[in-house]
Amino acid sequence: MQPGADTSIVANPSVLSAFHDVLDQFERRQTTDDNFTIRVTDRRTNEQLQIYELTDLRQTHKQGSSVEWRTVDERRREVTRTLVDKFERQGVPLKDITVRWGRANQINESLERNRPYYPYEVRLAQSLDLSLLSTQISTVETFNRDDLVSPAGAKSRYQMLPWILRRSGVHEYELPTTAGSRITVEEALHPLLTMEPAFLLLKGYVNAVGHEIPGLSAYHTGPGNIYMLYRKYFTESTYYNNTSNVVDAYIWALTDGFNTVSEQTSFGSFSRGYVPSLHGALEARVRTPLDHSEAIQTARVQLRPGTRISLRKILTVLDTTDQSFDWGPAGNESSTYARFRALNKHFDLPKSSNGEVPHSGNVQLRSTTEGKGVRFFLPPRAPQALRASGGDVLDPDFTFRFNSSTFGPPTEAQRTRWDEQYDRLVEDIQRFGFTPENRDRLVNLYEKFKALAKSTPSRYRQRQLAIIRTHRRIWRSNPWEKLSEITMQMTGRDPVQAQPLTEFSFSEDALSDLK
């Protein structure tokens, strides 16, 4: 698998060259320019106008003093206004003054924060036939911080909207304690609970828009905006011809066509910089060697139906057995309770003053609550230790182990002819295959995938169903209808009578996903 997504299908070399210029700018921003650097360029010629450095704050940081990046950005914002005014007075049009703030410090901190989880992102990307650009979504979205919430309400390091999280089985609920209080469990705060849903969502977007490069952008800006770019490419670009594809359209929108699309759509500077930011973050990761053996090893578990047990009882067994346990990064904590608390950061457990389980943290664990599975993490050998002690409370059917074989690729035996047909459909979509005929193919394949997931409920079949369900939902939207109409006109395809569609309505949440 190539680290970056394939651009070899791009038909126009001049537009591709301009795209590489943008990638180079963001590579410098993420790998070379630190958080105390401001770089100003003239977008017309890529001429560097000035590099401004906050040397005082940089020196403070180098001396080991705490520096808040928000404070640094406030200073950079003030300096940026001065620099923009300066070059505008010198005759550079305002729209052509490009200012890039270095992010190398934050990127490096982010990559270190993701060290225990990154190998799983790589394997998941490989199993879904995605490039390594996909592994940098959490870096660009949140610098791998799980607690950030966007103005739109998106949560987790992967920034998914609440309704998408719920649909993906990532929930929020409360559990009682022996003190009579309740603690909140917010699964969006744990990357091993949100990682797979995020990548499956991305893969659905990739398939729906025809290629990974615009698909990555769709994860940020919404598939509806990407469809708008394609429409503008048809009507506003001089590059379209019968050899063009969706990557041509997307790269045109980031380069020669950016003024057009930014003035007429909500695809602005942040959207334009998303894929280049992924590229820059990936380059930073490539330059930082990573030992995949450092990946966290753990077991995600759930109690047997109808079973209840206190956290204190589980941890007492682990404390009194003669076995040792690998808690991963949480192993540095001073007590078993503190290790459990660090490993299960989606549980809002209180700190302990003496290392023992406090009454307000002694959670009454159960299999489900309000129909939602209560999932938590233990060291890899802990389930066997509990079973050996007579506490056979964990459901083996719901135990999922994170180790060197997790997220492996599908076997030949798992793949069916329907999977191959879906691959061919996505290849056809790449060449502006947004036609009613292809939607009929998609609907039929969705029904096949649904039946396969029911008859063979393997993880692979469940993943494939989740991907095609996202794809189908997007292709049943108004933005797709508008794109399909102009696609039929521009490509000269004969109109095809689409089969009737049912359930052609969306909630407010679903519509917000299309943006």
PDB file of C-alpha atoms in Angstrom, residues 168-316:
ATOM      1  CA  SER A 168     -22.152   3.192  14.956  1.00  0.00           C
ATOM      2  CA  GLY A 169     -22.786   1.765  18.426  1.00  0.00           C
ATOM      3  CA  VAL A 170     -20.755   4.365  20.325  1.00  0.00           C
ATOM      4  CA  HIS A 171     -22.903   5.454  23.258  1.00  0.00           C
ATOM      5  CA  GLU A 172     -23.098   7.576  26.383  1.00  0.00           C
ATOM      6  CA  TYR A 173     -24.782   6.319  29.558  1.00  0.00           C
ATOM      7  CA  GLU A 174     -24.507   6.213  33.352  1.00  0.00           C
ATOM      8  CA  LEU A 175     -23.679   3.432  35.796  1.00  0.00           C
ATOM      9  CA  PRO A 176     -24.429   3.282  39.545  1.00  0.00           C
ATOM     10  CA  THR A 177     -21.765   3.001  42.248  1.00  0.00           C
ATOM     11  CA  THR A 178     -21.875   1.489  45.722  1.00  0.00           C
ATOM     12  CA  ALA A 179     -21.889   5.042  47.115  1.00  0.00           C
ATOM     13  CA  GLY A 180     -25.298   5.628  45.551  1.00  0.00           C
ATOM     14  CA  SER A 181     -23.877   8.062  43.018  1.00  0.00           C
ATOM     15  CA  ARG A 182     -23.606   7.523  39.274  1.00  0.00           C
ATOM     16  CA  ILE A 183     -20.671   7.878  36.903  1.00  0.00           C
ATOM     17  CA  THR A 184     -20.880   8.863  33.238  1.00  0.00           C
ATOM     18  CA  VAL A 185     -19.533   6.564  30.547  1.00  0.00           C
ATOM     19  CA  GLU A 186     -18.792   8.408  27.295  1.00  0.00           C
ATOM     20  CA  GLU A 187     -17.454   5.938  24.754  1.00  0.00           C
ATOM     21  CA  ALA A 188     -16.456   8.712  22.334  1.00  0.00           C
ATOM     22  CA  LEU A 189     -13.534   9.409  24.685  1.00  0.00           C
ATOM     23  CA  HIS A 190     -11.818   6.092  23.920  1.00  0.00           C
ATOM     24  CA  PRO A 191     -10.002   5.749  20.564  1.00  0.00           C
ATOM     25  CA  LEU A 192     -10.324   1.960  20.543  1.00  0.00           C
ATOM     26  CA  LEU A 193     -14.113   2.407  20.552  1.00  0.00           C
ATOM     27  CA  THR A 194     -14.260   5.145  17.896  1.00  0.00           C
ATOM     28  CA  MET A 195     -11.453   4.128  15.529  1.00  0.00           C
ATOM     29  CA  GLU A 196     -13.256   1.465  13.512  1.00  0.00           C
ATOM     30  CA  PRO A 197     -16.522   3.444  13.142  1.00  0.00           C
ATOM     31  CA  ALA A 198     -14.517   6.448  11.897  1.00  0.00           C
ATOM     32  CA  PHE A 199     -12.638   4.438   9.276  1.00  0.00           C
ATOM     33  CA  LEU A 200     -15.804   2.679   8.092  1.00  0.00           C
ATOM     34  CA  LEU A 201     -17.516   6.057   7.755  1.00  0.00           C
ATOM     35  CA  LEU A 202     -14.559   7.340   5.739  1.00  0.00           C
ATOM     36  CA  LYS A 203     -14.626   4.296   3.447  1.00  0.00           C
ATOM     37  CA  GLY A 204     -18.332   4.864   2.796  1.00  0.00           C
ATOM     38  CA  TYR A 205     -17.582   8.483   1.861  1.00  0.00           C
ATOM     39  CA  VAL A 206     -14.679   7.410  -0.374  1.00  0.00           C
ATOM     40  CA  ASN A 207     -16.916   5.024  -2.290  1.00  0.00           C
ATOM     41  CA  ALA A 208     -19.761   7.539  -2.502  1.00  0.00           C
ATOM     42  CA  VAL A 209     -17.590  10.269  -4.067  1.00  0.00           C
ATOM     43  CA  GLY A 210     -15.517   7.942  -6.248  1.00  0.00           C
ATOM     44  CA  HIS A 211     -11.940   8.178  -4.923  1.00  0.00           C
ATOM     45  CA  GLU A 212      -9.996   8.419  -1.690  1.00  0.00           C
ATOM     46  CA  ILE A 213      -8.627  11.952  -2.187  1.00  0.00           C
ATOM     47  CA  PRO A 214     -12.029  13.678  -2.420  1.00  0.00           C
ATOM     48  CA  GLY A 215     -13.335  11.077   0.048  1.00  0.00           C
ATOM     49  CA  LEU A 216     -10.903  12.264   2.716  1.00  0.00           C
ATOM     50  CA  SER A 217     -12.059  15.807   2.078  1.00  0.00           C
ATOM     51  CA  ALA A 218     -15.687  14.672   2.314  1.00  0.00           C
ATOM     52  CA  TYR A 219     -14.980  13.392   5.824  1.00  0.00           C
ATOM     53  CA  HIS A 220     -14.280  17.007   6.804  1.00  0.00           C
ATOM     54  CA  THR A 221     -16.496  19.125   4.564  1.00  0.00           C
ATOM     55  CA  GLY A 222     -19.326  16.666   3.836  1.00  0.00           C
ATOM     56  CA  PRO A 223     -20.138  14.682   0.663  1.00  0.00           C
ATOM     57  CA  GLY A 224     -22.633  17.345  -0.411  1.00  0.00           C
ATOM     58  CA  ASN A 225     -19.851  19.912  -0.726  1.00  0.00           C
ATOM     59  CA  ILE A 226     -17.762  17.499  -2.796  1.00  0.00           C
ATOM     60  CA  TYR A 227     -20.719  16.950  -5.114  1.00  0.00           C
ATOM     61  CA  MET A 228     -20.996  20.728  -5.448  1.00  0.00           C
ATOM     62  CA  LEU A 229     -17.316  20.877  -6.505  1.00  0.00           C
ATOM     63  CA  TYR A 230     -17.952  18.252  -9.160  1.00  0.00           C
ATOM     64  CA  ARG A 231     -20.865  20.289 -10.504  1.00  0.00           C
ATOM     65  CA  LYS A 232     -18.708  23.422 -10.625  1.00  0.00           C
ATOM     66  CA  TYR A 233     -16.041  21.455 -12.483  1.00  0.00           C
ATOM     67  CA  PHE A 234     -18.612  20.572 -15.128  1.00  0.00           C
ATOM     68  CA  THR A 235     -19.961  24.113 -15.502  1.00  0.00           C
ATOM     69  CA  GLU A 236     -17.043  26.425 -14.623  1.00  0.00           C
ATOM     70  CA  SER A 237     -13.864  24.575 -15.602  1.00  0.00           C
ATOM     71  CA  THR A 238     -12.294  24.511 -19.066  1.00  0.00           C
ATOM     72  CA  TYR A 239     -10.522  21.242 -18.278  1.00  0.00           C
ATOM     73  CA  TYR A 240     -13.412  18.787 -18.433  1.00  0.00           C
ATOM     74  CA  ASN A 241     -13.286  16.224 -21.245  1.00  0.00           C
ATOM     75  CA  ASN A 242     -14.227  12.587 -21.722  1.00  0.00           C
ATOM     76  CA  THR A 243     -11.029  11.389 -19.991  1.00  0.00           C
ATOM     77  CA  SER A 244     -11.634  13.401 -16.820  1.00  0.00           C
ATOM     78  CA  ASN A 245     -12.372  11.823 -13.453  1.00  0.00           C
ATOM     79  CA  VAL A 246     -13.389  12.902  -9.979  1.00  0.00           C
ATOM     80  CA  VAL A 247      -9.787  13.480  -8.853  1.00  0.00           C
ATOM     81  CA  ASP A 248      -9.325  15.947 -11.721  1.00  0.00           C
ATOM     82  CA  ALA A 249     -12.391  17.798 -10.484  1.00  0.00           C
ATOM     83  CA  TYR A 250     -11.256  17.860  -6.865  1.00  0.00           C
ATOM     84  CA  ILE A 251      -7.715  19.012  -7.627  1.00  0.00           C
ATOM     85  CA  TRP A 252      -9.065  21.721  -9.951  1.00  0.00           C
ATOM     86  CA  ALA A 253     -11.224  22.947  -7.047  1.00  0.00           C
ATOM     87  CA  LEU A 254      -8.153  23.201  -4.793  1.00  0.00           C
ATOM     88  CA  THR A 255      -6.047  25.033  -7.390  1.00  0.00           C
ATOM     89  CA  ASP A 256      -7.247  26.910 -10.476  1.00  0.00           C
ATOM     90  CA  GLY A 257     -10.892  26.691  -9.487  1.00  0.00           C
ATOM     91  CA  PHE A 258     -10.578  27.620  -5.825  1.00  0.00           C
ATOM     92  CA  ASN A 259     -11.682  31.239  -6.247  1.00  0.00           C
ATOM     93  CA  THR A 260     -14.784  30.045  -8.083  1.00  0.00           C
ATOM     94  CA  VAL A 261     -15.794  27.344  -5.625  1.00  0.00           C
ATOM     95  CA  SER A 262     -14.947  29.348  -2.496  1.00  0.00           C
ATOM     96  CA  GLU A 263     -17.074  32.287  -3.636  1.00  0.00           C
ATOM     97  CA  GLN A 264     -20.080  30.145  -4.541  1.00  0.00           C
ATOM     98  CA  THR A 265     -19.955  27.334  -1.945  1.00  0.00           C
ATOM     99  CA  SER A 266     -18.980  26.800   1.701  1.00  0.00           C
ATOM    100  CA  PHE A 267     -15.768  25.081   0.565  1.00  0.00           C
ATOM    101  CA  GLY A 268     -13.310  27.612   2.009  1.00  0.00           C
ATOM    102  CA  SER A 269      -9.695  27.777   3.124  1.00  0.00           C
ATOM    103  CA  PHE A 270     -10.038  25.198   5.900  1.00  0.00           C
ATOM    104  CA  SER A 271     -11.630  22.727   3.496  1.00  0.00           C
ATOM    105  CA  ARG A 272      -8.982  23.454   0.890  1.00  0.00           C
ATOM    106  CA  GLY A 273      -6.204  22.720   3.357  1.00  0.00           C
ATOM    107  CA  TYR A 274      -7.618  19.484   4.775  1.00  0.00           C
ATOM    108  CA  VAL A 275      -6.070  16.906   2.442  1.00  0.00           C
ATOM    109  CA  PRO A 276      -2.759  18.838   2.242  1.00  0.00           C
ATOM    110  CA  SER A 277      -2.737  18.887   6.069  1.00  0.00           C
ATOM    111  CA  LEU A 278      -3.158  15.109   6.101  1.00  0.00           C
ATOM    112  CA  HIS A 279      -0.220  14.872   3.712  1.00  0.00           C
ATOM    113  CA  GLY A 280       1.930  17.097   5.933  1.00  0.00           C
ATOM    114  CA  ALA A 281       1.042  15.141   9.069  1.00  0.00           C
ATOM    115  CA  LEU A 282       1.842  11.862   7.320  1.00  0.00           C
ATOM    116  CA  GLU A 283       5.230  13.205   6.251  1.00  0.00           C
ATOM    117  CA  ALA A 284       5.904  14.101   9.885  1.00  0.00           C
ATOM    118  CA  ARG A 285       4.951  10.567  10.922  1.00  0.00           C
ATOM    119  CA  VAL A 286       7.205   9.035   8.235  1.00  0.00           C
ATOM    120  CA  ARG A 287      10.137  11.044   9.605  1.00  0.00           C
ATOM    121  CA  THR A 288       9.474   9.752  13.129  1.00  0.00           C
ATOM    122  CA  PRO A 289      10.316   6.031  13.357  1.00  0.00           C
ATOM    123  CA  LEU A 290       7.680   3.999  15.169  1.00  0.00           C
ATOM    124  CA  ASP A 291       8.043   0.528  16.610  1.00  0.00           C
ATOM    125  CA  HIS A 292       4.720  -1.214  15.980  1.00  0.00           C
ATOM    126  CA  SER A 293       5.419  -3.483  18.941  1.00  0.00           C
ATOM    127  CA  GLU A 294       4.637  -0.439  21.104  1.00  0.00           C
ATOM    128  CA  ALA A 295       0.950  -0.793  20.254  1.00  0.00           C
ATOM    129  CA  ILE A 296      -1.272  -1.149  23.290  1.00  0.00           C
ATOM    130  CA  GLN A 297      -2.326  -4.766  23.924  1.00  0.00           C
ATOM    131  CA  THR A 298      -5.702  -5.084  25.586  1.00  0.00           C
ATOM    132  CA  ALA A 299      -9.001  -6.947  25.651  1.00  0.00           C
ATOM    133  CA  ARG A 300     -12.326  -5.180  25.199  1.00  0.00           C
ATOM    134  CA  VAL A 301     -14.819  -7.096  27.301  1.00  0.00           C
ATOM    135  CA  GLN A 302     -18.467  -7.233  28.298  1.00  0.00           C
ATOM    136  CA  LEU A 303     -20.218  -9.191  31.048  1.00  0.00           C
ATOM    137  CA  ARG A 304     -22.413 -12.195  30.361  1.00  0.00           C
ATOM    138  CA  PRO A 305     -26.141 -11.350  30.007  1.00  0.00           C
ATOM    139  CA  GLY A 306     -27.781 -10.849  33.389  1.00  0.00           C
ATOM    140  CA  THR A 307     -24.454 -10.728  35.235  1.00  0.00           C
ATOM    141  CA  ARG A 308     -23.476  -7.942  37.625  1.00  0.00           C
ATOM    142  CA  ILE A 309     -20.229  -7.410  39.483  1.00  0.00           C
ATOM    143  CA  SER A 310     -18.527  -4.506  41.185  1.00  0.00           C
ATOM    144  CA  LEU A 311     -15.308  -3.035  39.859  1.00  0.00           C
ATOM    145  CA  ARG A 312     -13.707  -3.640  43.269  1.00  0.00           C
ATOM    146  CA  LYS A 313     -14.307  -7.404  42.995  1.00  0.00           C
ATOM    147  CA  ILE A 314     -12.702  -7.576  39.548  1.00  0.00           C
ATOM    148  CA  LEU A 315      -9.655  -5.594  40.601  1.00  0.00           C
ATOM    149  CA  THR A 316      -9.307  -7.600  43.834  1.00  0.00           C
TER     150      THR A 316
END
